[in-house]
Coordinates of C-alpha atoms in Angstrom, one line a residue:
X247 CA 39.1 49.6 54.9
X248 CA 41.3 52.7 55.8
X249 CA 42.6 53.7 59.1
X250 CA 41.4 57.5 58.2
X251 CA 42.6 59.0 61.5
X252 CA 45.4 56.6 63.1
X253 CA 49.1 56.6 61.9
X254 CA 52.1 54.7 62.8
X255 CA 54.7 57.9 63.9
X256 CA 57.5 56.1 63.3
X257 CA 57.1 56.0 59.6
X258 CA 58.6 59.3 58.7
X259 CA 61.8 59.1 60.3
X260 CA 62.5 56.0 59.0
X261 CA 61.6 57.2 55.4
X262 CA 64.0 60.4 56.1
X263 CA 66.5 57.6 57.3
X264 CA 66.1 55.7 54.3
X265 CA 66.4 58.9 52.0
X266 CA 69.4 60.4 53.7
X267 CA 71.8 57.0 53.5
X268 CA 70.3 56.6 50.1
X269 CA 71.6 59.9 49.5
X270 CA 74.7 59.3 50.3
X271 CA 75.7 56.2 47.9
X272 CA 77.2 56.8 44.3
X273 CA 74.2 57.0 41.7
X274 CA 75.3 53.5 40.4
X275 CA 74.6 52.0 44.0
X276 CA 71.3 54.3 44.6
X277 CA 69.9 52.6 41.1
X278 CA 70.5 49.2 42.8
X279 CA 68.7 50.0 46.1
X280 CA 64.9 48.7 46.9
X281 CA 63.9 52.0 48.8
X282 CA 60.6 50.8 49.5
X283 CA 62.2 47.1 50.6
X284 CA 64.4 48.9 53.1
X285 CA 61.6 50.9 54.3
X286 CA 59.8 47.8 55.1
X287 CA 62.4 46.0 56.3
X288 CA 63.2 48.7 58.8
X289 CA 59.7 49.1 59.8
X290 CA 59.3 45.4 60.8
X291 CA 62.5 45.9 63.2
X292 CA 61.0 48.9 65.1
X293 CA 58.1 49.3 67.4
X294 CA 54.8 50.7 66.6
X295 CA 53.7 54.1 67.3
X296 CA 50.2 54.6 66.2
X297 CA 48.4 57.8 67.3
X298 CA 44.6 58.9 67.0
X299 CA 45.1 62.5 68.3
X300 CA 47.7 65.0 67.3
X301 CA 48.6 65.0 71.2
X302 CA 49.1 61.5 70.9
X303 CA 51.0 61.9 67.4
X304 CA 53.5 64.6 68.6
X305 CA 54.5 62.6 71.7
X306 CA 55.0 59.5 69.5
X307 CA 57.2 61.3 67.0
X308 CA 59.2 62.9 69.7
X309 CA 59.8 59.4 71.2
X310 CA 60.6 57.7 67.9
X311 CA 63.5 60.4 67.3
X312 CA 64.7 60.9 71.0
X313 CA 64.9 57.1 72.2
X314 CA 64.7 55.1 69.0
X315 CA 67.2 57.2 66.5
X316 CA 69.9 55.1 66.8
X317 CA 67.8 52.1 66.8
X318 CA 66.0 53.3 63.5
X319 CA 69.6 54.5 62.2
X320 CA 70.9 50.9 62.8
X321 CA 67.7 49.3 60.8
X322 CA 68.1 51.0 57.7
X323 CA 71.4 50.2 57.5
X324 CA 71.4 46.6 58.2
X325 CA 68.1 47.0 54.7
X326 CA 70.8 49.0 52.7
X327 CA 73.0 46.2 53.4
X328 CA 70.4 42.9 52.7
X329 CA 68.1 44.5 50.4
X330 CA 68.5 45.0 47.0
X331 CA 66.5 45.3 43.6
X332 CA 66.3 42.3 41.3
X333 CA 67.0 43.4 38.1
X334 CA 66.3 39.6 36.5
X335 CA 62.7 39.4 38.0
X336 CA 60.5 42.0 39.0
X337 CA 58.6 41.5 41.8
X338 CA 54.6 41.7 41.6
X339 CA 53.5 45.0 43.6
X340 CA 50.8 45.1 46.2
X341 CA 47.1 44.9 44.9
X342 CA 45.4 48.3 44.5
X343 CA 43.0 47.2 47.1
X344 CA 45.7 46.9 49.8
X345 CA 46.7 50.4 48.8
X346 CA 43.4 52.0 48.5
X347 CA 43.2 55.2 50.5
X348 CA 42.1 59.0 49.8
X349 CA 45.4 59.8 49.5
X350 CA 46.3 57.7 47.0
X351 CA 43.2 58.7 44.7
X352 CA 44.6 62.3 45.2
X353 CA 48.1 60.9 43.7
X354 CA 46.1 59.4 40.4
X355 CA 44.4 62.7 40.2
X356 CA 47.6 64.7 40.4
X357 CA 49.0 62.6 37.7
X358 CA 46.0 62.4 35.5
X359 CA 45.4 66.2 35.7
X360 CA 49.1 66.8 35.3
X361 CA 49.4 69.1 38.7
X362 CA 52.1 66.9 41.0
X363 CA 50.9 69.5 43.8
X364 CA 47.2 69.0 43.3
X365 CA 44.9 69.4 46.8
X366 CA 41.7 68.5 47.4
X367 CA 40.3 71.6 47.4
X368 CA 42.0 72.6 43.8
X369 CA 40.3 69.5 42.5
X370 CA 37.1 71.5 40.8
X371 CA 39.2 73.9 39.1
X372 CA 42.2 71.7 37.9
X373 CA 39.5 69.5 36.0
X374 CA 37.8 72.9 34.8
X375 CA 41.2 73.9 33.9
X376 CA 42.0 70.5 31.6
X377 CA 38.4 70.7 30.0
X378 CA 39.0 74.1 28.7
X379 CA 42.3 73.3 27.4
X380 CA 40.3 70.2 25.8
X381 CA 37.5 72.2 24.5
X382 CA 40.0 75.1 23.4
X383 CA 42.3 72.5 21.3
X384 CA 39.0 70.9 19.2
X385 CA 37.7 74.5 18.7
X386 CA 40.9 75.2 17.1
X387 CA 41.5 72.5 15.5
X388 CA 38.4 72.7 13.7
X389 CA 38.6 76.7 13.1
X390 CA 35.3 77.4 15.0
X391 CA 36.7 79.9 17.3
X392 CA 36.4 83.4 17.2
X393 CA 39.8 86.1 16.5
X394 CA 39.7 87.3 20.0
X395 CA 39.6 83.8 21.3
X396 CA 42.3 82.8 19.2
X397 CA 44.3 86.1 20.4
X398 CA 43.3 85.1 24.0
X399 CA 44.8 81.5 23.6
X400 CA 48.0 82.5 21.6
X401 CA 48.9 85.0 24.7
X402 CA 48.1 82.4 27.0
X403 CA 50.3 79.9 25.6
X404 CA 53.1 82.7 25.2
X405 CA 52.8 83.2 28.8
X406 CA 52.8 79.2 29.7
X407 CA 56.1 78.9 27.9
X408 CA 57.8 81.9 28.6
X409 CA 57.0 81.2 32.6
X410 CA 58.6 77.4 31.8
X411 CA 61.7 78.8 30.0
X412 CA 62.6 81.9 32.2
X413 CA 64.5 80.2 34.5
X414 CA 64.4 82.9 37.2
X415 CA 60.7 83.3 36.9
X416 CA 59.8 80.0 39.2
X417 CA 62.7 81.3 41.8
X418 CA 60.9 84.9 42.3
X419 CA 57.7 83.1 42.5
X420 CA 59.2 81.1 45.2
X421 CA 60.6 84.0 47.0
X422 CA 57.7 85.9 46.9
X423 CA 55.7 83.1 48.5
X424 CA 58.2 82.3 50.8
X425 CA 58.5 86.2 52.2
X426 CA 54.6 86.2 52.7
X427 CA 53.8 82.8 54.1
X428 CA 56.9 81.2 55.0
X429 CA 56.0 79.6 58.5
X430 CA 52.8 78.8 57.9
X431 CA 53.6 77.7 53.9
X432 CA 56.2 75.5 55.8
X433 CA 54.1 73.8 58.1
X434 CA 51.4 73.0 55.7
X435 CA 53.3 71.2 53.4
X436 CA 55.1 69.1 56.0
X437 CA 51.2 67.9 56.9
X438 CA 50.6 67.7 53.3
X439 CA 53.4 65.5 53.0
X440 CA 52.9 63.3 56.0
X441 CA 49.0 62.8 54.7
X442 CA 50.3 61.8 51.1
X443 CA 53.4 59.5 52.9
X444 CA 51.9 56.2 51.7
X445 CA 50.3 56.9 48.2
X446 CA 53.7 58.0 47.2
X447 CA 56.0 55.2 48.9
X448 CA 53.4 52.3 48.3
X449 CA 53.8 50.2 51.4
X450 CA 51.0 48.9 54.0
X451 CA 51.3 47.3 57.4
X452 CA 49.2 43.9 56.2
X453 CA 48.0 43.9 60.0
X454 CA 45.6 47.1 59.5
X455 CA 43.2 46.2 57.5
X456 CA 42.7 42.5 59.6
X457 CA 42.7 44.4 63.2
X458 CA 40.1 47.2 61.5
X459 CA 38.1 44.1 60.1
X460 CA 38.0 42.0 63.4
X461 CA 37.2 45.6 66.0
X462 CA 34.5 46.2 63.8
X463 CA 32.9 42.6 63.7
X464 CA 33.5 43.1 67.5
X465 CA 31.9 46.6 67.8
X466 CA 28.8 45.2 65.5
X467 CA 28.1 42.7 68.4
X468 CA 27.7 45.3 71.3
X469 CA 24.4 47.2 71.9
X470 CA 24.2 50.5 70.4
X471 CA 24.7 52.7 74.2
X472 CA 27.9 50.2 75.1
X473 CA 29.6 51.5 72.3
X474 CA 29.0 55.0 72.1
X475 CA 32.3 55.9 73.6
X476 CA 34.5 53.7 71.3
X477 CA 35.8 54.5 67.7
X478 CA 37.1 52.0 65.7
X479 CA 40.5 54.1 65.2
X480 CA 41.5 54.2 69.1
X481 CA 40.5 50.3 69.1
X482 CA 42.9 49.9 66.3
X483 CA 45.6 51.9 67.5
X484 CA 45.8 50.3 70.7
X485 CA 45.9 47.0 69.3
X486 CA 48.6 47.6 66.6
X487 CA 50.8 49.0 69.2
X488 CA 50.6 45.6 70.9
X489 CA 51.5 43.5 67.8
X490 CA 54.6 43.4 65.7
X491 CA 54.7 45.4 62.7
X492 CA 54.0 43.3 59.4
X493 CA 54.8 46.2 56.6
X494 CA 55.1 44.8 52.9
X495 CA 55.8 46.2 49.6
X496 CA 55.1 43.3 47.4
X497 CA 52.1 41.1 47.1
X498 CA 54.6 38.2 47.7
X499 CA 55.4 39.7 51.0
X500 CA 52.0 40.6 51.8
X501 CA 50.8 36.6 50.9
X502 CA 53.8 35.3 53.3
X503 CA 52.7 37.8 56.2
X504 CA 48.8 37.3 55.9
X505 CA 49.3 33.6 56.2
X506 CA 51.6 33.8 59.1
X507 CA 49.3 36.4 60.4
X508 CA 46.5 34.4 60.2
X509 CA 48.0 31.1 61.6
X510 CA 49.9 32.2 64.4
X511 CA 48.5 35.7 65.6
X512 CA 44.3 35.3 65.1
X513 CA 43.9 34.4 68.8
X514 CA 46.4 37.2 70.1
X515 CA 44.5 39.5 67.7
X516 CA 41.3 39.1 68.8
X517 CA 41.8 39.1 72.4
X518 CA 43.7 42.4 72.0
X519 CA 41.0 43.9 70.2
X520 CA 38.3 42.8 73.3
X521 CA 41.2 44.4 75.4
X522 CA 41.1 47.6 73.4
X523 CA 37.7 48.0 73.5
X524 CA 37.3 47.6 77.2
X525 CA 40.1 50.0 77.4
X526 CA 38.9 52.8 75.1
X527 CA 35.8 52.7 76.7
X528 CA 36.9 53.4 80.0
X529 CA 39.5 56.3 78.7
X530 CA 38.3 57.5 75.5
X531 CA 40.2 60.1 73.7
X532 CA 37.6 61.9 71.7
X533 CA 37.9 64.8 73.4
X534 CA 41.6 65.6 72.0
X535 CA 42.1 67.5 68.9
X536 CA 42.3 65.1 66.1
X537 CA 45.2 64.5 63.7
X538 CA 45.9 67.6 62.1
X539 CA 45.9 66.1 58.6
X540 CA 42.3 65.2 59.3
X541 CA 41.9 68.7 57.6
X542 CA 42.6 67.3 54.3
X543 CA 39.8 64.9 54.5
X544 CA 37.7 67.9 55.4
X545 CA 38.9 69.5 52.2
X546 CA 38.2 66.4 50.3
X547 CA 34.4 66.1 51.6
X548 CA 34.0 69.9 50.6
X549 CA 35.4 69.2 47.0
X550 CA 33.9 66.0 46.1
X551 CA 30.5 67.7 47.7
X552 CA 30.8 70.9 45.1
X553 CA 31.6 68.3 42.3
X554 CA 28.6 65.9 42.8
X555 CA 26.4 69.2 42.6
X556 CA 28.0 71.3 39.5
X557 CA 28.4 67.6 37.9
X558 CA 25.3 66.4 38.9
X559 CA 26.9 62.8 39.9
X560 CA 25.3 62.1 43.7
X561 CA 27.2 59.0 44.0
X562 CA 30.8 60.5 43.1
X563 CA 33.2 59.1 46.2
X564 CA 37.1 59.4 46.9
X565 CA 36.9 55.5 45.9
X566 CA 35.4 56.0 42.4
X567 CA 36.6 59.8 41.5
X568 CA 40.0 58.6 39.8
X569 CA 37.6 56.6 37.5
X570 CA 35.1 58.9 36.8
X571 CA 37.5 62.1 36.2
X572 CA 39.7 59.7 34.0
X573 CA 36.1 59.3 31.7
X574 CA 35.2 62.5 31.7
X575 CA 38.3 63.8 30.1
X576 CA 38.5 60.7 27.8
X577 CA 34.9 61.8 26.8
X578 CA 35.5 65.2 26.5
X579 CA 38.6 64.3 24.5
X580 CA 36.3 62.6 22.1
X581 CA 34.5 65.6 21.2
X582 CA 31.5 65.3 24.1
X583 CA 31.0 69.1 25.9
X584 CA 28.2 68.2 28.7
X585 CA 31.1 68.2 31.1
X586 CA 32.7 71.1 29.9
X587 CA 29.2 72.8 29.8
X588 CA 28.3 71.8 33.2
X589 CA 31.7 73.1 34.8
X590 CA 30.9 76.5 33.1
X591 CA 27.8 76.6 34.2
X592 CA 28.9 76.5 37.9
X593 CA 31.9 78.9 37.6

């Protein structure tokens, strides 16, 4: 259960501080540091600052940096001293269901399609390019390709190689991009990095799913008219901001924190959720603009809608898109051209 439009604003400053302090170490020491463990350690010693609107996010971010900057540095410093990789025993990572988010699905698609900066809006084109490359390789290997097509593929391959081998090519492209869209691109990139943050760092506050489950159950028991002004994310944010953080990066840490949450905090969580429902109903935030990273969720919806149509897969969702894309690529590599033809028809 994902907190789609509710984020803890202190996470980014903590990660920035972890990266800064790790960078100051020698390469040998950097290899010994468990950066994810330090992030979780630090977050568990700092206040939670969840927000559901852009105004709330900006306020919480400012508080995190101005009021808690020294605490962040101190918590990270303590984590750096105490958290080290166990080279003799590899810790079991968090289970996939605990990390499942739309951003994590996109991160997996980036890897599968070989495009580390892939956005949802580029998914259709990226998949099409991949299938075209597979189709062209198959045609070349069997000889079923015209001379004109061979020449086109040769030129395309040359251009790709020349770009990768020309050290000035990428910098020239970057210079042009910066000169044209410097401010806008920079802001957009920051927002996208924020959207993808947890997908890359693989940590979670184990209370999020628990609070969301309790809040959902609480709302189901209410009359439809009574819950019209209430959203799950607002209830969750209110509750989480009044509970201690419980961040984990390993399955062992997850299990330990779950036991503690259920044995020591169950009644507190239920009471806070009920309080949150009353509070949110009295002072709804719905009229305020949502988090700007919600635009990537809109991009996701448009991208998946487009793929559902052209691939004729009405059940495609962000939860299963990774498996579907992987299957399409595998089938195409085995000689099946149905997906290639479907995407070509949609072009």
